[in-house]
PDB file of C-alpha atoms and ligand atoms in Angstrom:
ATOM      1  CA  LEU A  10      -0.218   0.324   0.175  1.00 98.00           C
ATOM      2  CA  LYS A  11       1.085   3.801  -0.672  1.00 98.00           C
ATOM      3  CA  LYS A  12       0.955   5.997   2.047  1.00 98.00           C
ATOM      4  CA  ARG A  13      -0.043   9.759   2.819  1.00 98.00           C
ATOM      5  CA  LEU A  14       2.283  11.268   6.276  1.00 98.00           C
ATOM      6  CA  LEU A  15      -0.791  12.562   7.987  1.00 97.00           C
ATOM      7  CA  GLY A  16       1.559  13.587  11.682  1.00 97.00           C
ATOM      8  CA  PRO A  17       1.721  13.105  15.104  1.00 97.00           C
ATOM      9  CA  CYS A  18      -2.511  13.575  15.865  1.00 96.00           C
ATOM     10  CA  VAL A  19      -4.732  11.417  16.330  1.00 95.00           C
ATOM     11  CA  THR A  20      -6.175  10.578  13.363  1.00 96.00           C
ATOM     12  CA  PHE A  21      -6.774   6.072  14.007  1.00 97.00           C
ATOM     13  CA  PHE A  22     -10.103   3.674  13.544  1.00 97.00           C
ATOM     14  CA  PRO A  23     -12.385   1.605  14.381  1.00 97.00           C
ATOM     15  CA  GLN A  24     -13.087   3.387  17.815  1.00 98.00           C
ATOM     16  CA  PRO A  25     -15.926   2.232  20.145  1.00 98.00           C
ATOM     17  CA  ALA A  26     -18.319   5.051  20.366  1.00 98.00           C
ATOM     18  CA  THR A  27     -19.975   5.372  24.306  1.00 99.00           C
ATOM     19  CA  LEU A  28     -21.434   7.119  26.773  1.00 99.00           C
ATOM     20  CA  ILE A  29     -20.197   7.250  29.207  1.00 99.00           C
ATOM     21  CA  ALA A  30     -22.993   8.010  32.142  1.00 99.00           C
ATOM     22  CA  THR A  31     -21.674   8.987  35.927  1.00 98.00           C
ATOM     23  CA  ARG A  32     -23.784  11.438  39.275  1.00 98.00           C
ATOM     24  CA  ASP A  33     -22.719  14.542  40.446  1.00 98.00           C
ATOM     25  CA  ASN A  34     -22.512  14.677  44.203  1.00 97.00           C
ATOM     26  CA  ASP A  35     -26.775  16.125  44.562  1.00 97.00           C
ATOM     27  CA  GLY A  36     -26.914  12.802  41.917  1.00 98.00           C
ATOM     28  CA  LYS A  37     -27.829  14.566  39.264  1.00 98.00           C
ATOM     29  CA  VAL A  38     -27.424  12.133  36.349  1.00 98.00           C
ATOM     30  CA  ASN A  39     -24.617  13.428  33.694  1.00 98.00           C
ATOM     31  CA  LEU A  40     -23.720  11.387  30.337  1.00 98.00           C
ATOM     32  CA  MET A  41     -20.992  12.570  27.791  1.00 98.00           C
ATOM     33  CA  MET A  42     -19.867  10.661  24.566  1.00 98.00           C
ATOM     34  CA  ALA A  43     -16.562   9.162  24.869  1.00 98.00           C
ATOM     35  CA  SER A  44     -14.803   7.334  22.325  1.00 98.00           C
ATOM     36  CA  TRP A  45     -10.828   7.014  23.405  1.00 98.00           C
ATOM     37  CA  VAL A  46     -12.119   3.876  25.560  1.00 98.00           C
ATOM     38  CA  GLY A  47     -10.441  -0.027  26.208  1.00 98.00           C
ATOM     39  CA  ILE A  48      -9.939  -3.012  27.931  1.00 98.00           C
ATOM     40  CA  VAL A  49      -6.973  -2.697  29.634  1.00 98.00           C
ATOM     41  CA  SER A  50      -7.172  -6.157  32.006  1.00 98.00           C
ATOM     42  CA  LYS A  51      -8.841  -8.720  31.899  1.00 98.00           C
ATOM     43  CA  THR A  52      -7.035 -10.352  35.777  1.00 98.00           C
ATOM     44  CA  PRO A  53      -8.585  -7.951  37.545  1.00 98.00           C
ATOM     45  CA  PRO A  54     -11.764  -6.654  34.453  1.00 98.00           C
ATOM     46  CA  THR A  55     -10.330  -3.360  33.914  1.00 98.00           C
ATOM     47  CA  ILE A  56     -11.913  -0.636  30.949  1.00 98.00           C
ATOM     48  CA  ALA A  57      -9.685   2.393  30.891  1.00 98.00           C
ATOM     49  CA  VAL A  58     -12.071   5.895  29.637  1.00 98.00           C
ATOM     50  CA  SER A  59      -9.622   8.758  28.283  1.00 98.00           C
ATOM     51  CA  LEU A  60     -11.271  12.707  29.571  1.00 99.00           C
ATOM     52  CA  HIS A  61      -9.944  16.011  29.249  1.00 98.00           C
ATOM     53  CA  HIS A  62      -9.254  17.759  32.769  1.00 98.00           C
ATOM     54  CA  ASN A  63     -12.498  19.184  32.395  1.00 98.00           C
ATOM     55  CA  ARG A  64     -14.726  17.050  31.457  1.00 98.00           C
ATOM     56  CA  LYS A  65     -17.268  17.570  34.187  1.00 98.00           C
ATOM     57  CA  THR A  66     -17.660  13.658  33.715  1.00 99.00           C
ATOM     58  CA  LEU A  67     -14.346  13.136  35.594  1.00 98.00           C
ATOM     59  CA  ALA A  68     -15.047  15.197  37.927  1.00 98.00           C
ATOM     60  CA  ASN A  69     -18.282  13.676  38.764  1.00 98.00           C
ATOM     61  CA  ILE A  70     -15.813  10.095  38.817  1.00 98.00           C
ATOM     62  CA  LEU A  71     -13.747  10.971  40.763  1.00 98.00           C
ATOM     63  CA  ASP A  72     -16.542  12.450  43.809  1.00 98.00           C
ATOM     64  CA  THR A  73     -18.090   9.502  43.068  1.00 98.00           C
ATOM     65  CA  GLY A  74     -15.944   6.829  42.451  1.00 98.00           C
ATOM     66  CA  VAL A  75     -18.697   5.164  40.233  1.00 98.00           C
ATOM     67  CA  PHE A  76     -19.246   5.454  36.437  1.00 98.00           C
ATOM     68  CA  SER A  77     -20.283   3.588  33.568  1.00 98.00           C
ATOM     69  CA  VAL A  78     -18.851   2.471  30.041  1.00 99.00           C
ATOM     70  CA  ASN A  79     -22.770   2.625  27.573  1.00 98.00           C
ATOM     71  CA  THR A  80     -23.126   1.576  23.812  1.00 98.00           C
ATOM     72  CA  VAL A  81     -24.257   3.747  21.209  1.00 98.00           C
ATOM     73  CA  THR A  82     -26.508   1.442  19.055  1.00 98.00           C
ATOM     74  CA  SER A  83     -28.019   3.697  16.182  1.00 98.00           C
ATOM     75  CA  GLN A  84     -31.073   4.550  17.264  1.00 98.00           C
ATOM     76  CA  ILE A  85     -29.603   6.401  20.367  1.00 98.00           C
ATOM     77  CA  ALA A  86     -26.993   7.327  17.699  1.00 98.00           C
ATOM     78  CA  ALA A  87     -27.897  11.394  17.442  1.00 98.00           C
ATOM     79  CA  ALA A  88     -28.454  11.812  20.712  1.00 98.00           C
ATOM     80  CA  ALA A  89     -25.314  10.312  22.222  1.00 98.00           C
ATOM     81  CA  ASP A  90     -23.399  12.451  19.873  1.00 98.00           C
ATOM     82  CA  ALA A  91     -25.352  15.361  21.543  1.00 98.00           C
ATOM     83  CA  CYS A  92     -23.988  14.551  24.437  1.00 98.00           C
ATOM     84  CA  GLY A  93     -20.811  15.510  23.001  1.00 98.00           C
ATOM     85  CA  LEU A  94     -21.384  18.580  22.091  1.00 98.00           C
ATOM     86  CA  VAL A  95     -22.152  19.738  25.127  1.00 98.00           C
ATOM     87  CA  SER A  96     -21.279  19.716  29.085  1.00 98.00           C
ATOM     88  CA  GLY A  97     -22.676  18.520  31.734  1.00 98.00           C
ATOM     89  CA  LYS A  98     -21.794  21.209  33.053  1.00 98.00           C
ATOM     90  CA  ARG A  99     -24.025  24.344  30.873  1.00 98.00           C
ATOM     91  CA  ALA A 100     -26.443  21.275  29.603  1.00 98.00           C
ATOM     92  CA  ASP A 101     -29.094  18.460  31.551  1.00 98.00           C
ATOM     93  CA  LYS A 102     -27.767  16.457  28.664  1.00 98.00           C
ATOM     94  CA  ARG A 103     -30.366  13.351  30.396  1.00 98.00           C
ATOM     95  CA  LEU A 104     -33.440  15.808  29.750  1.00 98.00           C
ATOM     96  CA  LEU A 105     -32.638  17.327  26.361  1.00 98.00           C
ATOM     97  CA  THR A 106     -31.484  13.838  24.607  1.00 98.00           C
ATOM     98  CA  GLY A 107     -34.646  11.844  26.877  1.00 98.00           C
ATOM     99  CA  LEU A 108     -32.096   8.739  27.729  1.00 98.00           C
ATOM    100  CA  LYS A 109     -34.005   7.351  29.811  1.00 98.00           C
ATOM    101  CA  ILE A 110     -31.494   5.990  33.167  1.00 98.00           C
ATOM    102  CA  VAL A 111     -31.732   2.939  35.663  1.00 98.00           C
ATOM    103  CA  PRO A 112     -29.976   1.402  37.923  1.00 98.00           C
ATOM    104  CA  GLY A 113     -26.887  -0.212  38.102  1.00 97.00           C
ATOM    105  CA  VAL A 114     -25.300  -3.253  41.171  1.00 97.00           C
ATOM    106  CA  LEU A 115     -23.010  -0.350  42.864  1.00 97.00           C
ATOM    107  CA  GLU A 116     -24.980   2.384  44.393  1.00 95.00           C
ATOM    108  CA  GLY A 117     -24.705   5.473  42.514  1.00 93.00           C
ATOM    109  CA  THR A 118     -24.167   3.914  39.164  1.00 98.00           C
ATOM    110  CA  PRO A 119     -26.656   5.185  35.759  1.00 98.00           C
ATOM    111  CA  LEU A 120     -26.589   3.228  32.864  1.00 98.00           C
ATOM    112  CA  VAL A 121     -28.103   3.677  29.401  1.00 98.00           C
ATOM    113  CA  ALA A 122     -31.389   1.744  29.305  1.00 98.00           C
ATOM    114  CA  ALA A 123     -31.543   2.074  25.681  1.00 98.00           C
ATOM    115  CA  SER A 124     -27.683   0.439  25.295  1.00 98.00           C
ATOM    116  CA  THR A 125     -26.961  -3.140  24.467  1.00 98.00           C
ATOM    117  CA  LEU A 126     -24.476  -3.147  26.537  1.00 98.00           C
ATOM    118  CA  ASN A 127     -23.776  -0.578  30.517  1.00 98.00           C
ATOM    119  CA  VAL A 128     -20.549  -1.571  31.983  1.00 98.00           C
ATOM    120  CA  GLU A 129     -20.593  -0.897  35.486  1.00 98.00           C
ATOM    121  CA  CYS A 130     -17.158   0.542  37.645  1.00 98.00           C
ATOM    122  CA  ARG A 131     -15.436   1.542  40.823  1.00 98.00           C
ATOM    123  CA  TYR A 132     -13.431   3.987  39.844  1.00 98.00           C
ATOM    124  CA  GLN A 133      -9.722   2.140  40.099  1.00 98.00           C
ATOM    125  CA  ARG A 134      -6.754   4.917  39.029  1.00 98.00           C
ATOM    126  CA  LEU A 135      -5.814   7.905  36.690  1.00 98.00           C
ATOM    127  CA  VAL A 136      -2.677   8.739  34.554  1.00 98.00           C
ATOM    128  CA  GLU A 137      -2.099  11.677  33.932  1.00 98.00           C
ATOM    129  CA  LEU A 138      -1.580  13.035  29.800  1.00 98.00           C
ATOM    130  CA  GLY A 139      -0.681  16.225  29.399  1.00 98.00           C
ATOM    131  CA  ASP A 140      -4.311  17.987  29.017  1.00 98.00           C
ATOM    132  CA  TYR A 141      -6.300  14.245  29.869  1.00 98.00           C
ATOM    133  CA  ARG A 142      -6.724  11.786  32.308  1.00 98.00           C
ATOM    134  CA  LEU A 143      -6.027   8.344  31.949  1.00 98.00           C
ATOM    135  CA  VAL A 144      -9.412   6.921  33.528  1.00 98.00           C
ATOM    136  CA  MET A 145      -9.553   3.194  35.163  1.00 98.00           C
ATOM    137  CA  GLY A 146     -12.365   1.449  36.726  1.00 98.00           C
ATOM    138  CA  GLU A 147     -12.872  -1.514  37.541  1.00 98.00           C
ATOM    139  CA  ILE A 148     -15.796  -3.729  35.901  1.00 98.00           C
ATOM    140  CA  ALA A 149     -18.295  -4.491  38.687  1.00 98.00           C
ATOM    141  CA  GLU A 150     -20.203  -6.428  36.250  1.00 98.00           C
ATOM    142  CA  ILE A 151     -21.954  -5.899  32.952  1.00 98.00           C
ATOM    143  CA  HIS A 152     -25.254  -6.100  31.766  1.00 98.00           C
ATOM    144  CA  ALA A 153     -26.007  -6.999  27.949  1.00 98.00           C
ATOM    145  CA  CYS A 154     -29.219  -6.895  26.061  1.00 98.00           C
ATOM    146  CA  ASP A 155     -30.751 -10.068  26.942  1.00 98.00           C
ATOM    147  CA  ARG A 156     -32.930 -10.228  23.993  1.00 97.00           C
ATOM    148  CA  ALA A 157     -29.493 -10.568  21.883  1.00 98.00           C
ATOM    149  CA  PHE A 158     -28.527 -14.641  22.736  1.00 98.00           C
ATOM    150  CA  ASP A 159     -30.418 -17.383  21.368  1.00 97.00           C
ATOM    151  CA  ASP A 160     -31.149 -20.592  23.122  1.00 97.00           C
ATOM    152  CA  GLN A 161     -26.841 -21.184  24.062  1.00 97.00           C
ATOM    153  CA  GLY A 162     -25.669 -18.231  25.322  1.00 96.00           C
ATOM    154  CA  GLN A 163     -24.257 -16.441  21.668  1.00 95.00           C
ATOM    155  CA  GLY A 164     -24.818 -13.476  21.113  1.00 95.00           C
ATOM    156  CA  ASN A 165     -25.990 -11.893  17.493  1.00 97.00           C
ATOM    157  CA  VAL A 166     -23.885  -8.838  17.080  1.00 97.00           C
ATOM    158  CA  GLN A 167     -27.086  -6.973  15.066  1.00 97.00           C
ATOM    159  CA  VAL A 168     -29.078  -7.326  18.173  1.00 98.00           C
ATOM    160  CA  PHE A 169     -26.356  -5.754  20.493  1.00 98.00           C
ATOM    161  CA  ASP A 170     -25.483  -3.151  17.309  1.00 98.00           C
ATOM    162  CA  PRO A 171     -22.333  -1.404  18.617  1.00 98.00           C
ATOM    163  CA  LEU A 172     -21.629   1.828  16.739  1.00 98.00           C
ATOM    164  CA  VAL A 173     -17.413   2.431  16.304  1.00 98.00           C
ATOM    165  CA  TYR A 174     -16.679   6.417  15.604  1.00 98.00           C
ATOM    166  CA  LEU A 175     -14.095   7.023  13.227  1.00 98.00           C
ATOM    167  CA  GLY A 176     -11.618   8.982  14.840  1.00 96.00           C
ATOM    168  CA  GLY A 177      -9.765  11.272  11.732  1.00 95.00           C
ATOM    169  CA  LEU A 178     -12.913  11.597   9.859  1.00 97.00           C
ATOM    170  CA  ARG A 179     -15.577  12.682  12.537  1.00 97.00           C
ATOM    171  CA  GLU A 180     -18.140   9.517  11.717  1.00 98.00           C
ATOM    172  CA  TYR A 181     -20.765   6.802  13.216  1.00 98.00           C
ATOM    173  CA  TRP A 182     -20.629   3.347  11.232  1.00 98.00           C
ATOM    174  CA  SER A 183     -22.260  -0.266  12.146  1.00 98.00           C
ATOM    175  CA  LEU A 184     -20.264  -2.495  12.164  1.00 97.00           C
ATOM    176  CA  GLY A 185     -20.912  -5.114   7.790  1.00 96.00           C
ATOM    177  CA  GLU A 186     -19.920  -8.347   7.339  1.00 96.00           C
ATOM    178  CA  LYS A 187     -18.124 -11.238   9.463  1.00 96.00           C
ATOM    179  CA  GLN A 188     -15.225 -11.649   8.160  1.00 96.00           C
ATOM    180  CA  GLY A 189     -14.083 -14.683  10.502  1.00 96.00           C
ATOM    181  CA  ASP A 190     -13.921 -16.823  13.771  1.00 96.00           C
ATOM    182  CA  ALA A 191     -11.036 -14.924  16.362  1.00 97.00           C
ATOM    183  CA  TYR A 192      -8.772 -17.477  17.704  1.00 97.00           C
ATOM    184  CA  ARG A 193      -9.711 -19.993  15.267  1.00 96.00           C
ATOM    185  CA  ALA A 194      -8.565 -18.407  11.538  1.00 95.00           C
ATOM    186  CA  GLY A 195      -5.188 -18.491  12.206  1.00 95.00           C
ATOM    187  CA  LEU A 196      -4.731 -21.618  12.967  1.00 95.00           C
ATOM    188  CA  ALA A 197      -4.195 -22.996   9.302  1.00 91.00           C
ATOM    189  CA  PHE A 198      -1.232 -20.921   9.301  1.00 94.00           C
ATOM    190  CA  LEU A 199      -0.083 -22.888  12.581  1.00 92.00           C
ATOM    191  CA  ASP A 200      -1.051 -26.228  10.667  1.00 75.00           C
ATOM    192  CA  GLN A 201       1.077 -25.046   8.241  1.00 72.00           C
ATOM    193  CA  GLU A 202       3.978 -24.126   9.798  1.00 61.00           C
ATOM    194  CA  GLU A 203       3.637 -27.643  11.388  1.00 59.00           C
ATOM    195  CA  ALA A 204       3.862 -29.509   8.802  1.00 55.00           C
TER     196      ALA A 204
HETATM  197  C1  FMN B  11     -17.291  10.910  18.663  1.00 83.86           C
HETATM  198  C2  FMN B  11     -17.545  11.947  20.281  1.00 83.86           C
HETATM  199  C3  FMN B  11     -16.187  11.639  20.663  1.00 83.86           C
HETATM  200  C4  FMN B  11     -15.676  11.437  21.762  1.00 83.86           C
HETATM  201  N1  FMN B  11     -14.980  11.137  22.918  1.00 83.86           N
HETATM  202  C5  FMN B  11     -13.821  11.975  23.977  1.00 83.86           C
HETATM  203  C6  FMN B  11     -13.308  11.243  24.888  1.00 83.86           C
HETATM  204  O1  FMN B  11     -12.841  10.295  24.468  1.00 83.86           O
HETATM  205  N2  FMN B  11     -12.948  12.101  25.500  1.00 83.86           N
HETATM  206  C7  FMN B  11     -13.291  13.315  26.513  1.00 83.86           C
HETATM  207  O2  FMN B  11     -12.696  13.401  27.035  1.00 83.86           O
HETATM  208  N3  FMN B  11     -14.120  13.885  24.820  1.00 83.86           N
HETATM  209  C8  FMN B  11     -14.589  13.438  23.783  1.00 83.86           C
HETATM  210  N4  FMN B  11     -15.235  13.703  23.412  1.00 83.86           N
HETATM  211  C9  FMN B  11     -15.384  15.423  23.898  1.00 83.86           C
HETATM  212  C10 FMN B  11     -17.388  14.649  24.816  1.00 83.86           C
HETATM  213  O3  FMN B  11     -17.404  14.252  24.478  1.00 83.86           O
HETATM  214  C11 FMN B  11     -17.634  16.858  25.683  1.00 83.86           C
HETATM  215  O4  FMN B  11     -16.490  18.156  25.366  1.00 83.86           O
HETATM  216  C12 FMN B  11     -18.393  17.254  26.115  1.00 83.86           C
HETATM  217  O5  FMN B  11     -19.195  17.878  26.271  1.00 83.86           O
HETATM  218  C13 FMN B  11     -17.625  16.487  27.107  1.00 83.86           C
HETATM  219  O6  FMN B  11     -18.637  16.756  29.195  1.00 83.86           O
HETATM  220  P1  FMN B  11     -19.102  16.257  29.946  1.00 83.86           P
HETATM  221  O7  FMN B  11     -18.333  17.665  29.924  1.00 83.86           O
HETATM  222  O8  FMN B  11     -20.261  16.908  30.333  1.00 83.86           O
HETATM  223  O9  FMN B  11     -18.687  15.508  30.455  1.00 83.86           O
HETATM  224  C14 FMN B  11     -16.286  13.762  22.099  1.00 83.86           C
HETATM  225  C15 FMN B  11     -17.127  13.743  21.495  1.00 83.86           C
HETATM  226  C16 FMN B  11     -17.395  13.475  20.736  1.00 83.86           C
HETATM  227  C17 FMN B  11     -18.583  13.481  19.704  1.00 83.86           C
END
């Protein structure tokens, strides 16, 4: 492939499109669009979210010690985008978008009802990265859309419908076709080596 240099920017994709749900000390819910999100440890199960230091979401997490990471589906894409356009310091994004909130298992954790996956976290620690704070949350529970599972417990990706965000292109996309089975598609190469 012939390449062009884009310089030291943050163009990278895919990124998960998520909503971070938090509460302030008065119990008021805030929702923020975030795509700099990823699983960073299995033992213990940990998710990391990179937040600019001035986000209301960061203040809420440090105040209450809990937060949730919620998938953005096509059904709530526009509402979720609105949660990336204005700060909770200036607007009540729950009222603005009409997104419904349900409680999690940890006290005070708000979950987005319409999200097909809610990752409920306890704040663990933070790493300073210039203007950003990489916030680590230990996963306490995952709430997965029940109707996405068949009788064998196999999840249906089309029901989960997680949108991806293309950083740099500034677009949300749905997933396309399945391309292979992870931890299996590569086995053919290993067999070849052994032969
Ligand atoms: C697609 C998209 C992805 C975003 N990802 C992040 C992110 O990962 N971290 C961040 O700090 N801000 C991110 N933002 C910006 C915040 O969502 C935005 O500044 C928001 O108003 C902050 O809300 P808050 O102050 O209520 O926490 C993103 C915005 C959009 C539209």
